[in-house]
PDB file of C-alpha atoms in Angstrom:
ATOM      1  CA  MET A  82      38.076  60.828  91.925  1.00  0.00           C
ATOM      2  CA  ALA A  83      40.369  60.157  94.846  1.00  0.00           C
ATOM      3  CA  GLU A  84      38.691  60.134  98.249  1.00  0.00           C
ATOM      4  CA  THR A  85      41.767  59.479 100.394  1.00  0.00           C
ATOM      5  CA  TYR A  86      45.193  61.059 100.458  1.00  0.00           C
ATOM      6  CA  ASP A  87      46.802  57.770  99.376  1.00  0.00           C
ATOM      7  CA  GLU A  88      44.484  57.525  96.343  1.00  0.00           C
ATOM      8  CA  PHE A  89      45.188  61.168  95.452  1.00  0.00           C
ATOM      9  CA  VAL A  90      48.958  60.618  95.491  1.00  0.00           C
ATOM     10  CA  LYS A  91      48.771  57.294  93.634  1.00  0.00           C
ATOM     11  CA  VAL A  92      46.801  58.781  90.726  1.00  0.00           C
ATOM     12  CA  LEU A  93      48.986  61.908  90.732  1.00  0.00           C
ATOM     13  CA  TYR A  94      52.144  59.809  90.317  1.00  0.00           C
ATOM     14  CA  ILE A  95      50.653  57.920  87.381  1.00  0.00           C
ATOM     15  CA  ASP A  96      49.800  61.227  85.703  1.00  0.00           C
ATOM     16  CA  ILE A  97      53.194  62.801  86.455  1.00  0.00           C
ATOM     17  CA  ASP A  98      54.877  59.747  84.908  1.00  0.00           C
ATOM     18  CA  ARG A  99      52.799  60.192  81.747  1.00  0.00           C
ATOM     19  CA  ILE A 100      53.934  63.813  81.531  1.00  0.00           C
ATOM     20  CA  ILE A 101      57.574  62.888  82.168  1.00  0.00           C
ATOM     21  CA  TYR A 102      57.478  60.330  79.364  1.00  0.00           C
ATOM     22  CA  GLN A 103      56.291  63.083  76.986  1.00  0.00           C
ATOM     23  CA  LEU A 104      59.011  65.510  78.126  1.00  0.00           C
ATOM     24  CA  GLU A 105      61.669  62.859  77.567  1.00  0.00           C
ATOM     25  CA  GLU A 106      60.689  62.294  73.931  1.00  0.00           C
ATOM     26  CA  ASN A 107      62.509  65.378  72.607  1.00  0.00           C
ATOM     27  CA  PRO A 108      65.489  66.163  74.846  1.00  0.00           C
ATOM     28  CA  GLU A 109      67.271  67.977  72.011  1.00  0.00           C
ATOM     29  CA  LEU A 110      64.591  70.681  72.219  1.00  0.00           C
ATOM     30  CA  ARG A 111      64.952  71.052  75.988  1.00  0.00           C
ATOM     31  CA  ARG A 112      68.724  71.436  76.320  1.00  0.00           C
ATOM     32  CA  ASN A 113      68.423  75.131  77.241  1.00  0.00           C
ATOM     33  CA  ASP A 114      65.316  74.852  79.423  1.00  0.00           C
ATOM     34  CA  ASN A 115      65.886  75.791  83.062  1.00  0.00           C
ATOM     35  CA  GLU A 116      64.187  74.213  86.090  1.00  0.00           C
ATOM     36  CA  ASP A 117      61.323  76.680  86.045  1.00  0.00           C
ATOM     37  CA  ARG A 118      60.570  76.161  82.346  1.00  0.00           C
ATOM     38  CA  LEU A 119      60.570  72.366  82.685  1.00  0.00           C
ATOM     39  CA  THR A 120      58.481  72.453  85.854  1.00  0.00           C
ATOM     40  CA  ILE A 121      55.967  74.917  84.404  1.00  0.00           C
ATOM     41  CA  ASP A 122      55.468  72.505  81.499  1.00  0.00           C
ATOM     42  CA  ILE A 123      54.618  69.767  84.025  1.00  0.00           C
ATOM     43  CA  GLU A 124      52.346  72.131  85.962  1.00  0.00           C
ATOM     44  CA  ASN A 125      50.494  73.169  82.793  1.00  0.00           C
ATOM     45  CA  GLN A 126      49.885  69.570  81.757  1.00  0.00           C
ATOM     46  CA  LEU A 127      48.613  68.722  85.247  1.00  0.00           C
ATOM     47  CA  ARG A 128      46.222  71.669  85.062  1.00  0.00           C
ATOM     48  CA  CYS A 129      44.979  70.455  81.667  1.00  0.00           C
ATOM     49  CA  MET A 130      44.282  67.105  83.334  1.00  0.00           C
ATOM     50  CA  GLY A 131      42.084  68.880  85.897  1.00  0.00           C
ATOM     51  CA  TYR A 132      44.533  69.213  88.790  1.00  0.00           C
ATOM     52  CA  ASN A 133      44.771  72.306  90.971  1.00  0.00           C
ATOM     53  CA  ALA A 134      48.497  72.632  90.269  1.00  0.00           C
ATOM     54  CA  SER A 135      50.706  75.680  90.636  1.00  0.00           C
ATOM     55  CA  HIS A 136      54.315  76.729  90.263  1.00  0.00           C
ATOM     56  CA  ASP A 137      56.098  78.981  92.763  1.00  0.00           C
ATOM     57  CA  SER A 138      53.266  78.858  95.333  1.00  0.00           C
ATOM     58  CA  LYS A 139      53.974  80.217  98.797  1.00  0.00           C
ATOM     59  CA  VAL A 140      53.977  77.240 101.181  1.00  0.00           C
ATOM     60  CA  GLY A 141      56.793  77.709 103.696  1.00  0.00           C
ATOM     61  CA  GLY A 142      58.684  79.282 100.811  1.00  0.00           C
ATOM     62  CA  HIS A 143      58.266  79.261  97.053  1.00  0.00           C
ATOM     63  CA  THR A 144      57.593  75.676  96.003  1.00  0.00           C
ATOM     64  CA  ASP A 145      58.466  74.482  92.520  1.00  0.00           C
ATOM     65  CA  LEU A 146      55.255  72.483  92.145  1.00  0.00           C
ATOM     66  CA  SER A 147      52.213  72.275  94.408  1.00  0.00           C
ATOM     67  CA  VAL A 148      49.180  70.119  93.710  1.00  0.00           C
ATOM     68  CA  ARG A 149      46.017  70.399  95.810  1.00  0.00           C
ATOM     69  CA  LYS A 150      42.761  68.510  96.090  1.00  0.00           C
ATOM     70  CA  GLY A 151      40.579  69.857  98.854  1.00  0.00           C
ATOM     71  CA  SER A 152      42.733  69.789 101.985  1.00  0.00           C
ATOM     72  CA  PHE A 153      45.251  67.400 100.390  1.00  0.00           C
ATOM     73  CA  LEU A 154      48.583  68.909  99.361  1.00  0.00           C
ATOM     74  CA  TRP A 155      51.497  67.359  97.486  1.00  0.00           C
ATOM     75  CA  ILE A 156      54.659  69.414  97.039  1.00  0.00           C
ATOM     76  CA  GLY A 157      57.363  68.786  94.483  1.00  0.00           C
ATOM     77  CA  GLU A 158      60.863  70.226  94.353  1.00  0.00           C
ATOM     78  CA  ALA A 159      62.721  70.310  91.028  1.00  0.00           C
ATOM     79  CA  LYS A 160      66.464  70.263  90.434  1.00  0.00           C
ATOM     80  CA  ILE A 161      68.685  69.926  87.382  1.00  0.00           C
ATOM     81  CA  HIS A 162      71.366  67.379  88.260  1.00  0.00           C
ATOM     82  CA  LYS A 163      74.792  68.233  86.944  1.00  0.00           C
ATOM     83  CA  SER A 164      77.469  66.379  88.877  1.00  0.00           C
ATOM     84  CA  SER A 165      77.201  67.291  92.552  1.00  0.00           C
ATOM     85  CA  TYR A 166      74.617  65.595  94.712  1.00  0.00           C
ATOM     86  CA  ASP A 167      74.791  68.528  97.136  1.00  0.00           C
ATOM     87  CA  TYR A 168      72.391  70.481  94.902  1.00  0.00           C
ATOM     88  CA  LEU A 169      69.861  67.633  95.009  1.00  0.00           C
ATOM     89  CA  TRP A 170      70.361  67.472  98.783  1.00  0.00           C
ATOM     90  CA  GLU A 171      69.419  71.163  99.029  1.00  0.00           C
ATOM     91  CA  GLY A 172      66.167  70.359  97.225  1.00  0.00           C
ATOM     92  CA  PHE A 173      65.551  67.423  99.547  1.00  0.00           C
ATOM     93  CA  GLN A 174      66.093  69.732 102.537  1.00  0.00           C
ATOM     94  CA  GLN A 175      63.811  72.426 101.111  1.00  0.00           C
ATOM     95  CA  LEU A 176      61.039  69.903 100.581  1.00  0.00           C
ATOM     96  CA  SER A 177      61.340  68.092 103.892  1.00  0.00           C
ATOM     97  CA  THR A 178      62.296  70.880 106.319  1.00  0.00           C
ATOM     98  CA  ARG A 179      60.824  74.073 104.871  1.00  0.00           C
ATOM     99  CA  TYR A 180      57.866  73.420 102.575  1.00  0.00           C
ATOM    100  CA  SER A 181      56.051  70.375 103.938  1.00  0.00           C
ATOM    101  CA  THR A 182      54.549  69.971 107.390  1.00  0.00           C
ATOM    102  CA  GLY A 183      54.489  66.188 107.244  1.00  0.00           C
ATOM    103  CA  ASP A 184      50.918  66.227 108.578  1.00  0.00           C
ATOM    104  CA  SER A 185      48.398  63.643 107.380  1.00  0.00           C
ATOM    105  CA  ASN A 186      47.205  65.874 104.507  1.00  0.00           C
ATOM    106  CA  GLN A 187      50.752  66.306 103.111  1.00  0.00           C
ATOM    107  CA  ARG A 188      52.785  63.300 104.159  1.00  0.00           C
ATOM    108  CA  ASP A 189      54.211  62.721 100.673  1.00  0.00           C
ATOM    109  CA  GLY A 190      56.284  64.865  98.348  1.00  0.00           C
ATOM    110  CA  GLY A 191      58.456  64.483  95.308  1.00  0.00           C
ATOM    111  CA  ILE A 192      61.739  65.494  93.772  1.00  0.00           C
ATOM    112  CA  LEU A 193      61.837  65.949  90.007  1.00  0.00           C
ATOM    113  CA  ILE A 194      65.422  65.346  88.913  1.00  0.00           C
ATOM    114  CA  TYR A 195      66.149  66.708  85.450  1.00  0.00           C
ATOM    115  CA  ILE A 196      69.123  64.714  84.151  1.00  0.00           C
ATOM    116  CA  ARG A 197      71.141  65.761  81.123  1.00  0.00           C
ATOM    117  CA  CYS A 198      74.030  63.384  81.902  1.00  0.00           C
ATOM    118  CA  LYS A 199      74.184  59.831  80.559  1.00  0.00           C
ATOM    119  CA  ASP A 200      73.358  56.710  82.606  1.00  0.00           C
ATOM    120  CA  THR A 201      70.371  57.820  84.652  1.00  0.00           C
ATOM    121  CA  ALA A 202      70.225  54.490  86.518  1.00  0.00           C
ATOM    122  CA  SER A 203      73.742  54.978  87.925  1.00  0.00           C
ATOM    123  CA  ILE A 204      72.974  58.571  88.887  1.00  0.00           C
ATOM    124  CA  LEU A 205      69.889  57.462  90.815  1.00  0.00           C
ATOM    125  CA  LYS A 206      71.843  54.669  92.524  1.00  0.00           C
ATOM    126  CA  ARG A 207      74.499  57.158  93.683  1.00  0.00           C
ATOM    127  CA  TRP A 208      71.738  59.499  94.873  1.00  0.00           C
ATOM    128  CA  GLN A 209      70.258  56.671  96.962  1.00  0.00           C
ATOM    129  CA  ASP A 210      73.708  56.004  98.458  1.00  0.00           C
ATOM    130  CA  TYR A 211      74.166  59.719  99.164  1.00  0.00           C
ATOM    131  CA  LEU A 212      70.853  59.847 101.046  1.00  0.00           C
ATOM    132  CA  ARG A 213      71.684  56.704 103.016  1.00  0.00           C
ATOM    133  CA  GLU A 214      74.953  58.302 104.170  1.00  0.00           C
ATOM    134  CA  LYS A 215      73.023  61.268 105.616  1.00  0.00           C
ATOM    135  CA  ASN A 216      71.747  59.033 108.442  1.00  0.00           C
ATOM    136  CA  LEU A 217      68.261  60.520 108.431  1.00  0.00           C
ATOM    137  CA  PRO A 218      66.058  59.318 111.306  1.00  0.00           C
ATOM    138  CA  ASP A 219      64.090  56.154 110.452  1.00  0.00           C
ATOM    139  CA  TYR A 220      65.354  56.301 106.856  1.00  0.00           C
ATOM    140  CA  SER A 221      64.385  53.627 104.355  1.00  0.00           C
ATOM    141  CA  CYS A 222      64.408  53.348 100.591  1.00  0.00           C
ATOM    142  CA  GLU A 223      62.387  51.189  98.217  1.00  0.00           C
ATOM    143  CA  PRO A 224      62.010  50.893  94.452  1.00  0.00           C
ATOM    144  CA  CYS A 225      58.957  52.271  92.716  1.00  0.00           C
ATOM    145  CA  LYS A 226      56.778  49.488  91.327  1.00  0.00           C
ATOM    146  CA  ILE A 227      55.260  51.515  88.488  1.00  0.00           C
ATOM    147  CA  ARG A 228      58.439  53.188  87.181  1.00  0.00           C
ATOM    148  CA  SER A 229      61.717  51.344  87.625  1.00  0.00           C
ATOM    149  CA  LEU A 230      64.001  54.403  87.612  1.00  0.00           C
ATOM    150  CA  SER A 231      62.004  56.165  90.324  1.00  0.00           C
ATOM    151  CA  PHE A 232      62.326  55.265  93.989  1.00  0.00           C
ATOM    152  CA  PHE A 233      60.774  56.171  97.328  1.00  0.00           C
ATOM    153  CA  SER A 234      62.602  57.306 100.416  1.00  0.00           C
ATOM    154  CA  THR A 235      60.944  57.572 103.804  1.00  0.00           C
ATOM    155  CA  HIS A 236      62.265  59.272 106.901  1.00  0.00           C
ATOM    156  CA  LYS A 237      60.958  60.800 110.102  1.00  0.00           C
ATOM    157  CA  HIS A 238      59.730  64.296 109.318  1.00  0.00           C
ATOM    158  CA  GLU A 239      61.412  66.866 111.527  1.00  0.00           C
ATOM    159  CA  ARG A 240      58.282  68.977 112.077  1.00  0.00           C
ATOM    160  CA  SER A 241      55.564  66.341 112.427  1.00  0.00           C
ATOM    161  CA  GLY A 242      57.611  63.446 113.776  1.00  0.00           C
ATOM    162  CA  GLN A 243      55.722  61.182 111.369  1.00  0.00           C
ATOM    163  CA  ALA A 244      56.944  59.186 108.387  1.00  0.00           C
ATOM    164  CA  PHE A 245      57.413  61.386 105.308  1.00  0.00           C
ATOM    165  CA  GLN A 246      57.692  59.715 101.916  1.00  0.00           C
ATOM    166  CA  ILE A 247      59.449  61.296  98.950  1.00  0.00           C
ATOM    167  CA  ARG A 248      59.254  59.955  95.420  1.00  0.00           C
ATOM    168  CA  HIS A 249      62.454  60.656  93.477  1.00  0.00           C
ATOM    169  CA  MET A 250      61.546  60.994  89.784  1.00  0.00           C
ATOM    170  CA  PRO A 251      64.184  61.320  87.078  1.00  0.00           C
ATOM    171  CA  VAL A 252      63.432  63.128  83.848  1.00  0.00           C
ATOM    172  CA  ILE A 253      65.875  61.793  81.243  1.00  0.00           C
ATOM    173  CA  LEU A 254      67.054  64.694  79.089  1.00  0.00           C
ATOM    174  CA  HIS A 255      70.456  63.380  77.986  1.00  0.00           C
ATOM    175  CA  PHE A 256      70.991  63.810  74.247  1.00  0.00           C
ATOM    176  CA  ASP A 257      74.234  62.888  72.525  1.00  0.00           C
ATOM    177  CA  PRO A 258      73.510  61.044  69.253  1.00  0.00           C
ATOM    178  CA  LYS A 259      76.326  58.992  67.733  1.00  0.00           C
ATOM    179  CA  ASP A 260      74.941  58.699  64.194  1.00  0.00           C
ATOM    180  CA  LYS A 261      76.107  61.176  61.550  1.00  0.00           C
ATOM    181  CA  SER A 262      72.706  62.718  60.826  1.00  0.00           C
ATOM    182  CA  GLY A 263      71.974  63.004  64.559  1.00  0.00           C
ATOM    183  CA  ARG A 264      75.255  64.798  65.227  1.00  0.00           C
ATOM    184  CA  THR A 265      74.612  67.337  62.489  1.00  0.00           C
ATOM    185  CA  SER A 266      71.051  68.051  63.617  1.00  0.00           C
ATOM    186  CA  LYS A 267      71.683  68.196  67.390  1.00  0.00           C
ATOM    187  CA  SER A 268      70.130  71.617  67.668  1.00  0.00           C
ATOM    188  CA  SER A 269      66.937  70.691  65.786  1.00  0.00           C
TER     189      SER A 269
END
């Protein structure tokens, strides 16, 4: 089991990725799922893995996903991306200015980005550009080594004044088959 905050977050990200991969396998069945439904599915799987995970916990507001281990706390915000990056920005702001303190026991967080549009890589690239244009204090961005579509952003946390790292995690839910049998069974 993780003894340090860094170990806790590292293992958590590996497990969240495993859950995301499962969610992505059947996007045709998730086309009508809202943010809460998708996030509760992630929360439930984390709980089955032994995590103290919760949805809609009160931590500076109602967080989409909170995961605790002792005094360690990781908070995740979830958004369905449609076309405007302003909605994702609102989630970023909720996570970094309302929910998290940025203290040493919660210096990381995450944004789950549910994407039903095609070309997830381009969407994530534009999201990185959007964040860069916000001129956040001490902002930096780096790719995730364990999942190529995810990335990390770091900026000076407004409340703590310390570096706060956010992992941006896409969940690919685009579904638009081009084959005849796929088109006729889209709602399967």
